[in-house]
């Protein structure tokens, strides 16, 4: 229960959800870990996971139906569901219920917001970018899908946007004709413009970077140190302002450190990570502040906005609105210091901005069941709705 409880604490801390309006839930379908299952301290169902996919989806269907029968306007956030189910569950429910998956959409949105600001800092056109991703699981593909949505919002054709991506998994470049059966979530990003002879030479991350000549290198692989000095220097050779996002958690699994990225590129890299890194002072005296792509910047505000207007569902447009709102909280002066996200001390301000953008988008799309009146001050509406954990004077 630690994960859902922790998430709901962040909803309260970052967006002012009153604790009594939250409910942590864990769906237990057993475990295939023999050591855990046999431990006398294990409090879960002491059985192996034997449900077929059909039975599993029927179980989740029953849960969702019961939840929305009890609380028709509730927001359900999915967290830590496995790759073989998370995308199917999102597609199964996103058009029917007010729900989203933070691992897919939340991670995608916060990284996309960082990229929007990286493009601002580098002074480059989004549609000219080439992205190499290390890691093709739910987080990596979720991030890429959100970037595609942002590129489309900026005028790109969706099919053309997919072609700006190169994914690297354990077998090398993700491509059609590679000889293995690709998971469904990888198909949109699988390259179809690479010959069999080329594929045979594209087995490592270094191979793919040399081939694709990316403007942005993103890691969601859990492979600590995968962005080595040679790779970082190569990114610096290819780009005046290389974009390097080492997004795996915890710090030990980050693909590189902020210091390594800045040092290898003479301080020219636009860097972000999933784990926090301290500011880095360069040999020339400059101090750069690494960005941390923390989902905390997105999901509380997205949930607050969707809840306040009782949105029918969380749409791609609402998520895109949260991306733009978060990116806009960072000034040009902050960008000059290397920061592409606001400080965590401003997270409630960011959540308020995101909630406002989400409400406006839901109203514009006609899916707000409780749209605010046209003369309502949205900023005040949101501020008044945010719970402040303070005691009344003289009532301890």
Tab-separated table of C-alpha atoms in Angstrom:
chain	number	residue	atom	x	y	z
A	1	UNK	CA	0.000	0.000	0.000
A	2	UNK	CA	3.006	2.289	0.287
A	3	UNK	CA	2.875	3.419	-3.336
A	4	UNK	CA	-0.821	4.479	-3.518
A	5	UNK	CA	-0.620	6.088	-0.071
A	6	UNK	CA	2.512	7.985	-1.106
A	7	UNK	CA	0.884	9.188	-4.318
A	8	UNK	CA	-2.181	10.468	-2.480
A	9	UNK	CA	0.003	12.311	0.016
A	10	UNK	CA	1.503	14.121	-2.967
A	11	UNK	CA	-1.975	14.968	-4.304
A	12	UNK	CA	-2.604	16.657	-0.948
A	13	UNK	CA	0.789	18.338	-0.656
A	14	UNK	CA	1.081	19.550	-4.252
A	15	UNK	CA	-2.531	20.252	-5.264
A	16	UNK	CA	-4.504	20.553	-2.040
A	17	UNK	CA	-6.718	17.479	-2.285
A	18	UNK	CA	-8.278	17.030	1.150
A	19	UNK	CA	-7.055	13.713	2.578
A	20	UNK	CA	-10.614	12.580	3.290
A	21	UNK	CA	-11.390	12.722	-0.437
A	22	UNK	CA	-8.661	10.212	-1.313
A	23	UNK	CA	-8.606	6.416	-1.135
A	24	UNK	CA	-5.493	4.225	-1.663
A	25	UNK	CA	-6.186	0.888	-3.342
A	26	UNK	CA	-3.983	-2.069	-4.241
A	27	UNK	CA	-5.346	-4.773	-6.537
A	28	UNK	CA	-3.801	-8.071	-5.439
A	29	UNK	CA	-3.700	-10.902	-7.971
A	30	UNK	CA	-0.912	-12.853	-6.287
A	31	UNK	CA	2.836	-12.966	-6.918
A	32	UNK	CA	5.167	-15.240	-8.872
A	33	UNK	CA	8.071	-14.391	-6.552
A	34	UNK	CA	8.574	-17.588	-4.564
A	35	UNK	CA	10.674	-15.911	-1.861
A	36	UNK	CA	8.084	-13.243	-1.147
A	37	UNK	CA	5.113	-15.598	-1.345
A	38	UNK	CA	6.670	-17.981	1.176
A	39	UNK	CA	7.631	-15.281	3.666
A	40	UNK	CA	5.495	-15.412	6.823
A	41	UNK	CA	5.480	-11.603	6.894
A	42	UNK	CA	3.903	-11.355	3.421
A	43	UNK	CA	0.424	-9.822	3.748
A	44	UNK	CA	-0.649	-10.277	0.123
A	45	UNK	CA	-2.516	-13.164	-1.452
A	46	UNK	CA	-0.054	-16.095	-1.029
A	47	UNK	CA	-0.763	-17.521	-4.477
A	48	UNK	CA	0.879	-17.444	-7.890
A	49	UNK	CA	-0.539	-15.192	-10.569
A	50	UNK	CA	-2.633	-17.680	-12.489
A	51	UNK	CA	-5.249	-15.397	-14.049
A	52	UNK	CA	-5.437	-15.466	-17.824
A	53	UNK	CA	-5.523	-12.098	-19.599
A	54	UNK	CA	-9.268	-12.479	-20.067
A	55	UNK	CA	-9.813	-13.194	-16.371
A	56	UNK	CA	-7.476	-10.349	-15.383
A	57	UNK	CA	-9.337	-7.789	-17.493
A	58	UNK	CA	-12.682	-9.064	-16.207
A	59	UNK	CA	-11.402	-8.511	-12.658
A	60	UNK	CA	-10.316	-4.924	-13.418
A	61	UNK	CA	-13.613	-4.311	-15.250
A	62	UNK	CA	-15.525	-5.387	-12.148
A	63	UNK	CA	-13.454	-3.073	-9.976
A	64	UNK	CA	-13.904	-0.054	-12.265
A	65	UNK	CA	-17.627	-0.632	-12.602
A	66	UNK	CA	-18.041	-0.831	-8.814
A	67	UNK	CA	-15.952	2.285	-8.168
A	68	UNK	CA	-17.892	4.443	-10.611
A	69	UNK	CA	-21.239	3.068	-9.436
A	70	UNK	CA	-20.307	4.279	-5.931
A	71	UNK	CA	-18.584	7.565	-6.933
A	72	UNK	CA	-19.613	8.681	-10.447
A	73	UNK	CA	-17.240	11.684	-10.509
A	74	UNK	CA	-14.187	9.996	-8.994
A	75	UNK	CA	-10.757	10.166	-10.647
A	76	UNK	CA	-8.869	6.847	-10.783
A	77	UNK	CA	-5.120	6.989	-11.317
A	78	UNK	CA	-3.352	3.800	-12.418
A	79	UNK	CA	0.203	3.319	-11.104
A	80	UNK	CA	2.848	0.599	-11.492
A	81	UNK	CA	0.912	-1.756	-13.750
A	82	UNK	CA	3.131	-4.044	-15.836
A	83	UNK	CA	4.015	-3.343	-19.480
A	84	UNK	CA	1.937	-6.279	-20.699
A	85	UNK	CA	-1.232	-4.751	-19.233
A	86	UNK	CA	-0.821	-1.001	-18.660
A	87	UNK	CA	-1.317	0.195	-22.251
A	88	UNK	CA	-4.301	-2.102	-22.800
A	89	UNK	CA	-5.899	-0.915	-19.554
A	90	UNK	CA	-5.425	2.725	-20.509
A	91	UNK	CA	-7.035	2.201	-23.903
A	92	UNK	CA	-9.797	0.108	-22.333
A	93	UNK	CA	-10.932	2.805	-19.890
A	94	UNK	CA	-9.748	6.229	-21.072
A	95	UNK	CA	-12.830	6.806	-23.235
A	96	UNK	CA	-15.278	5.539	-20.614
A	97	UNK	CA	-14.089	6.786	-17.225
A	98	UNK	CA	-12.236	9.735	-15.696
A	99	UNK	CA	-8.883	7.978	-15.394
A	100	UNK	CA	-5.250	8.176	-16.434
A	101	UNK	CA	-2.004	6.256	-16.034
A	102	UNK	CA	0.735	8.292	-14.379
A	103	UNK	CA	3.571	6.030	-15.560
A	104	UNK	CA	2.507	6.590	-19.170
A	105	UNK	CA	0.789	9.981	-19.332
A	106	UNK	CA	2.246	11.696	-16.256
A	107	UNK	CA	5.827	10.795	-17.084
A	108	UNK	CA	5.210	11.665	-20.727
A	109	UNK	CA	3.805	15.065	-19.838
A	110	UNK	CA	6.554	16.120	-17.445
A	111	UNK	CA	9.300	15.089	-19.865
A	112	UNK	CA	7.509	16.800	-22.756
A	113	UNK	CA	7.308	20.009	-20.722
A	114	UNK	CA	11.037	19.770	-20.099
A	115	UNK	CA	11.645	19.305	-23.811
A	116	UNK	CA	9.504	22.342	-24.662
A	117	UNK	CA	11.796	24.395	-22.455
A	118	UNK	CA	14.902	22.657	-23.792
A	119	UNK	CA	13.864	23.737	-27.282
A	120	UNK	CA	13.411	27.284	-25.951
A	121	UNK	CA	16.858	27.206	-24.365
A	122	UNK	CA	18.499	25.786	-27.483
A	123	UNK	CA	16.584	28.027	-29.880
A	124	UNK	CA	15.583	25.123	-32.122
A	125	UNK	CA	12.442	24.082	-33.997
A	126	UNK	CA	10.612	21.115	-32.474
A	127	UNK	CA	9.856	19.605	-35.866
A	128	UNK	CA	13.572	19.474	-36.744
A	129	UNK	CA	14.418	17.297	-33.733
A	130	UNK	CA	15.594	13.678	-33.794
A	131	UNK	CA	15.143	11.659	-30.614
A	132	UNK	CA	17.046	8.555	-29.539
A	133	UNK	CA	15.459	6.674	-26.620
A	134	UNK	CA	17.226	4.052	-24.542
A	135	UNK	CA	14.416	1.953	-23.085
A	136	UNK	CA	11.158	1.004	-24.811
A	137	UNK	CA	8.938	0.118	-21.865
A	138	UNK	CA	5.791	1.867	-20.688
A	139	UNK	CA	7.624	4.964	-19.468
A	140	UNK	CA	9.739	5.396	-22.614
A	141	UNK	CA	6.890	4.873	-25.055
A	142	UNK	CA	4.549	6.968	-22.904
A	143	UNK	CA	7.028	9.834	-23.054
A	144	UNK	CA	7.430	9.477	-26.803
A	145	UNK	CA	3.673	9.404	-27.374
A	146	UNK	CA	3.291	12.619	-25.419
A	147	UNK	CA	6.077	14.278	-27.410
A	148	UNK	CA	4.298	13.212	-30.591
A	149	UNK	CA	1.109	14.869	-29.327
A	150	UNK	CA	3.049	18.090	-28.677
A	151	UNK	CA	4.631	17.966	-32.142
A	152	UNK	CA	1.169	17.480	-33.670
A	153	UNK	CA	-0.170	20.440	-31.662
A	154	UNK	CA	2.665	22.457	-33.212
A	155	UNK	CA	1.635	21.530	-36.739
A	156	UNK	CA	3.383	18.242	-37.523
A	157	UNK	CA	1.635	15.320	-39.208
A	158	UNK	CA	1.378	12.430	-36.760
A	159	UNK	CA	3.029	9.877	-39.050
A	160	UNK	CA	5.873	12.291	-39.756
A	161	UNK	CA	6.308	12.882	-36.018
A	162	UNK	CA	6.715	9.147	-35.352
A	163	UNK	CA	9.618	9.117	-37.784
A	164	UNK	CA	11.579	11.555	-35.608
A	165	UNK	CA	12.159	8.767	-33.043
A	166	UNK	CA	14.710	5.966	-32.753
A	167	UNK	CA	14.175	3.474	-29.918
A	168	UNK	CA	16.869	1.180	-28.571
A	169	UNK	CA	15.924	-1.887	-26.532
A	170	UNK	CA	17.865	-4.988	-25.483
A	171	UNK	CA	18.095	-6.149	-29.113
A	172	UNK	CA	19.201	-2.861	-30.619
A	173	UNK	CA	17.243	-0.474	-32.839
A	174	UNK	CA	13.499	-1.125	-32.658
A	175	UNK	CA	12.528	-1.809	-36.261
A	176	UNK	CA	10.223	-3.865	-38.422
A	177	UNK	CA	11.981	-6.813	-39.981
A	178	UNK	CA	14.272	-7.295	-37.008
A	179	UNK	CA	13.185	-10.903	-36.688
A	180	UNK	CA	11.352	-10.733	-33.370
A	181	UNK	CA	7.708	-10.045	-32.541
A	182	UNK	CA	7.469	-6.466	-31.328
A	183	UNK	CA	5.181	-5.587	-28.429
A	184	UNK	CA	2.138	-3.626	-29.562
A	185	UNK	CA	3.203	-0.458	-27.745
A	186	UNK	CA	6.434	-0.328	-29.794
A	187	UNK	CA	4.874	-0.634	-33.231
A	188	UNK	CA	4.237	3.052	-33.961
A	189	UNK	CA	7.896	3.815	-33.298
A	190	UNK	CA	9.438	0.833	-35.063
A	191	UNK	CA	11.578	1.975	-37.995
A	192	UNK	CA	10.563	0.731	-41.429
A	193	UNK	CA	13.245	2.661	-43.345
A	194	UNK	CA	16.252	0.595	-42.259
A	195	UNK	CA	17.578	-2.309	-44.334
A	196	UNK	CA	18.453	-5.714	-42.923
A	197	UNK	CA	22.118	-4.957	-43.543
A	198	UNK	CA	21.863	-1.709	-41.573
A	199	UNK	CA	19.953	-3.395	-38.747
A	200	UNK	CA	22.757	-5.889	-38.329
A	201	UNK	CA	25.045	-2.938	-37.526
A	202	UNK	CA	22.642	-1.185	-35.141
A	203	UNK	CA	22.849	-3.325	-32.025
A	204	UNK	CA	24.047	-0.836	-29.425
A	205	UNK	CA	23.131	2.646	-28.270
A	206	UNK	CA	26.434	3.948	-29.649
A	207	UNK	CA	25.626	2.430	-33.055
A	208	UNK	CA	22.202	4.092	-33.159
A	209	UNK	CA	23.487	7.510	-32.052
A	210	UNK	CA	26.150	7.390	-34.750
A	211	UNK	CA	23.482	6.413	-37.314
A	212	UNK	CA	20.607	8.724	-36.309
A	213	UNK	CA	22.674	11.759	-35.258
A	214	UNK	CA	20.087	12.800	-32.657
A	215	UNK	CA	19.488	16.248	-31.255
A	216	UNK	CA	18.090	14.703	-28.051
A	217	UNK	CA	19.144	11.611	-26.110
A	218	UNK	CA	16.684	10.262	-23.535
A	219	UNK	CA	17.146	7.372	-21.141
A	220	UNK	CA	14.384	5.455	-19.376
A	221	UNK	CA	16.190	2.154	-19.207
A	222	UNK	CA	17.298	1.759	-15.600
A	223	UNK	CA	20.854	1.208	-16.866
A	224	UNK	CA	23.068	3.338	-14.663
A	225	UNK	CA	25.938	4.992	-16.530
A	226	UNK	CA	24.693	3.963	-19.990
A	227	UNK	CA	25.428	7.471	-21.282
A	228	UNK	CA	29.213	7.227	-21.005
A	229	UNK	CA	31.718	9.986	-21.684
A	230	UNK	CA	32.231	8.994	-25.322
A	231	UNK	CA	28.489	9.100	-25.983
A	232	UNK	CA	28.078	12.454	-24.246
A	233	UNK	CA	31.006	13.917	-26.191
A	234	UNK	CA	29.443	12.642	-29.404
A	235	UNK	CA	26.207	14.448	-28.558
A	236	UNK	CA	28.273	17.598	-28.008
A	237	UNK	CA	29.920	17.176	-31.406
A	238	UNK	CA	26.573	16.716	-33.142
A	239	UNK	CA	24.786	19.678	-31.515
A	240	UNK	CA	25.529	23.163	-30.299
A	241	UNK	CA	23.046	22.578	-27.437
A	242	UNK	CA	22.655	18.803	-27.017
A	243	UNK	CA	19.554	17.752	-25.086
A	244	UNK	CA	20.380	14.972	-22.621
A	245	UNK	CA	17.672	13.555	-20.351
A	246	UNK	CA	18.843	10.776	-17.993
A	247	UNK	CA	15.460	9.914	-16.529
A	248	UNK	CA	15.845	6.578	-14.745
A	249	UNK	CA	15.361	6.354	-10.969
A	250	UNK	CA	16.908	6.108	-8.420
A	251	UNK	CA	20.161	8.045	-8.793
A	252	UNK	CA	22.194	4.851	-9.064
A	253	UNK	CA	20.247	3.935	-12.209
A	254	UNK	CA	20.496	7.333	-13.896
A	255	UNK	CA	22.056	6.979	-17.339
A	256	UNK	CA	24.525	9.740	-16.437
A	257	UNK	CA	25.013	12.466	-13.873
A	258	UNK	CA	24.460	16.167	-14.452
A	259	UNK	CA	28.161	16.813	-13.922
A	260	UNK	CA	29.112	14.210	-16.542
A	261	UNK	CA	26.720	15.711	-19.113
A	262	UNK	CA	27.877	19.278	-18.521
A	263	UNK	CA	31.580	18.394	-18.391
A	264	UNK	CA	31.573	16.337	-21.587
A	265	UNK	CA	29.794	19.103	-23.516
A	266	UNK	CA	31.625	22.108	-22.061
A	267	UNK	CA	28.465	23.195	-20.266
A	268	UNK	CA	26.392	23.299	-23.461
A	269	UNK	CA	24.040	20.422	-22.634
A	270	UNK	CA	20.420	21.030	-21.691
A	271	UNK	CA	20.096	18.398	-18.986
A	272	UNK	CA	17.277	16.808	-17.031
A	273	UNK	CA	17.079	13.752	-14.832
A	274	UNK	CA	14.556	11.641	-12.982
A	275	UNK	CA	16.547	11.853	-9.755
A	276	UNK	CA	17.730	15.103	-8.162
A	277	UNK	CA	21.269	16.345	-8.796
A	278	UNK	CA	22.983	19.283	-7.131
A	279	UNK	CA	23.915	22.417	-9.132
A	280	UNK	CA	27.197	22.045	-11.013
A	281	UNK	CA	29.908	24.722	-11.076
A	282	UNK	CA	32.009	24.550	-14.250
A	283	UNK	CA	35.677	25.362	-14.710
A	284	UNK	CA	34.722	28.721	-16.237
A	285	UNK	CA	32.847	29.693	-13.068
A	286	UNK	CA	29.322	29.198	-14.358
A	287	UNK	CA	26.879	27.357	-12.113
A	288	UNK	CA	24.175	25.337	-13.870
A	289	UNK	CA	21.019	23.978	-12.245
A	290	UNK	CA	19.956	20.541	-13.520
A	291	UNK	CA	16.276	19.978	-14.173
A	292	UNK	CA	14.444	17.153	-12.431
A	293	UNK	CA	11.575	15.683	-14.451
A	294	UNK	CA	9.444	14.754	-11.463
A	295	UNK	CA	5.878	13.547	-12.138
A	296	UNK	CA	4.896	15.565	-9.083
A	297	UNK	CA	4.839	18.590	-11.382
A	298	UNK	CA	2.005	17.102	-13.479
A	299	UNK	CA	-0.348	14.563	-11.933
A	300	UNK	CA	-1.653	16.604	-8.952
A	301	UNK	CA	-2.579	19.619	-11.093
A	302	UNK	CA	-3.988	17.454	-13.872
A	303	UNK	CA	-6.110	15.579	-11.345
A	304	UNK	CA	-7.240	18.792	-9.643
A	305	UNK	CA	-8.375	20.434	-12.860
A	306	UNK	CA	-10.160	17.302	-14.094
A	307	UNK	CA	-11.922	16.883	-10.743
A	308	UNK	CA	-12.997	20.500	-10.264
A	309	UNK	CA	-14.842	20.577	-13.586
A	310	UNK	CA	-15.988	16.943	-13.286
A	311	UNK	CA	-14.505	16.078	-16.666
A	312	UNK	CA	-15.971	13.029	-18.359
A	313	UNK	CA	-12.470	11.719	-19.086
A	314	UNK	CA	-8.832	12.801	-19.329
A	315	UNK	CA	-8.195	13.616	-22.974
A	316	UNK	CA	-4.950	13.983	-24.898
A	317	UNK	CA	-5.792	17.668	-25.205
A	318	UNK	CA	-6.019	18.056	-21.421
A	319	UNK	CA	-2.637	16.381	-20.974
A	320	UNK	CA	-1.150	18.610	-23.695
A	321	UNK	CA	-2.589	21.641	-21.901
A	322	UNK	CA	-0.811	20.538	-18.717
A	323	UNK	CA	2.469	20.306	-20.649
A	324	UNK	CA	2.173	23.854	-21.967
A	325	UNK	CA	1.128	25.208	-18.566
A	326	UNK	CA	4.061	23.611	-16.741
A	327	UNK	CA	6.570	24.786	-19.355
A	328	UNK	CA	5.240	28.350	-19.076
A	329	UNK	CA	6.066	28.518	-15.356
A	330	UNK	CA	9.801	28.743	-16.209
A	331	UNK	CA	11.108	32.183	-17.182
A	332	UNK	CA	13.836	32.968	-19.721
A	333	UNK	CA	16.052	34.053	-16.831
A	334	UNK	CA	15.644	30.650	-15.184
A	335	UNK	CA	16.371	28.893	-18.485
A	336	UNK	CA	19.695	30.738	-18.663
A	337	UNK	CA	20.783	28.988	-15.438
A	338	UNK	CA	20.003	25.543	-16.899
A	339	UNK	CA	16.649	25.184	-15.129
A	340	UNK	CA	13.875	23.780	-17.319
A	341	UNK	CA	11.428	23.095	-14.473
A	342	UNK	CA	10.254	25.315	-11.622
A	343	UNK	CA	11.720	24.688	-8.180
A	344	UNK	CA	9.842	22.152	-6.073
A	345	UNK	CA	9.003	24.959	-3.654
A	346	UNK	CA	6.725	26.326	-6.410
A	347	UNK	CA	4.905	23.053	-7.039
A	348	UNK	CA	1.542	24.339	-5.748
A	349	UNK	CA	1.818	27.342	-8.045
A	350	UNK	CA	2.551	24.977	-10.943
A	351	UNK	CA	-0.373	22.726	-9.976
A	352	UNK	CA	-2.708	25.725	-9.929
A	353	UNK	CA	-1.563	26.826	-13.404
A	354	UNK	CA	-1.981	23.297	-14.728
A	355	UNK	CA	-5.434	22.895	-13.165
A	356	UNK	CA	-6.571	26.132	-14.811
A	357	UNK	CA	-5.301	25.052	-18.242
A	358	UNK	CA	-6.911	21.610	-17.849
A	359	UNK	CA	-10.296	23.098	-16.910
A	360	UNK	CA	-10.180	25.509	-19.853
A	361	UNK	CA	-9.327	22.669	-22.228
A	362	UNK	CA	-12.055	20.383	-20.845
A	363	UNK	CA	-14.634	23.170	-21.253
A	364	UNK	CA	-13.425	23.897	-24.791
A	365	UNK	CA	-13.713	20.195	-25.673
A	366	UNK	CA	-17.233	20.041	-24.217
A	367	UNK	CA	-16.484	17.295	-21.690
A	368	UNK	CA	-16.762	19.277	-18.436
A	369	UNK	CA	-19.876	18.075	-16.600
A	370	UNK	CA	-19.560	20.976	-14.121
A	371	UNK	CA	-18.127	23.829	-16.206
A	372	UNK	CA	-17.422	27.025	-14.266
A	373	UNK	CA	-19.648	29.977	-15.133
A	374	UNK	CA	-18.132	32.343	-17.675
A	375	UNK	CA	-17.723	35.121	-15.077
A	376	UNK	CA	-16.010	32.912	-12.469
A	377	UNK	CA	-12.443	33.784	-11.503
A	378	UNK	CA	-10.747	30.444	-12.197
A	379	UNK	CA	-7.639	31.316	-10.218
A	380	UNK	CA	-9.756	32.024	-7.121
A	381	UNK	CA	-11.912	28.930	-7.715
A	382	UNK	CA	-8.804	26.750	-7.766
A	383	UNK	CA	-7.160	28.503	-4.819
A	384	UNK	CA	-10.295	28.151	-2.689
A	385	UNK	CA	-10.518	24.448	-3.528
A	386	UNK	CA	-6.956	23.678	-2.413
A	387	UNK	CA	-6.776	22.295	1.122
A	388	UNK	CA	-4.239	23.991	3.388
A	389	UNK	CA	-3.093	21.798	6.300
A	390	UNK	CA	-3.097	24.547	8.951
A	391	UNK	CA	-4.729	24.816	12.344
A	392	UNK	CA	-7.216	27.555	13.118
A	393	UNK	CA	-5.767	30.133	15.531
A	394	UNK	CA	-6.249	29.100	19.185
A	395	UNK	CA	-7.664	25.661	18.310
A	396	UNK	CA	-4.790	23.252	18.796
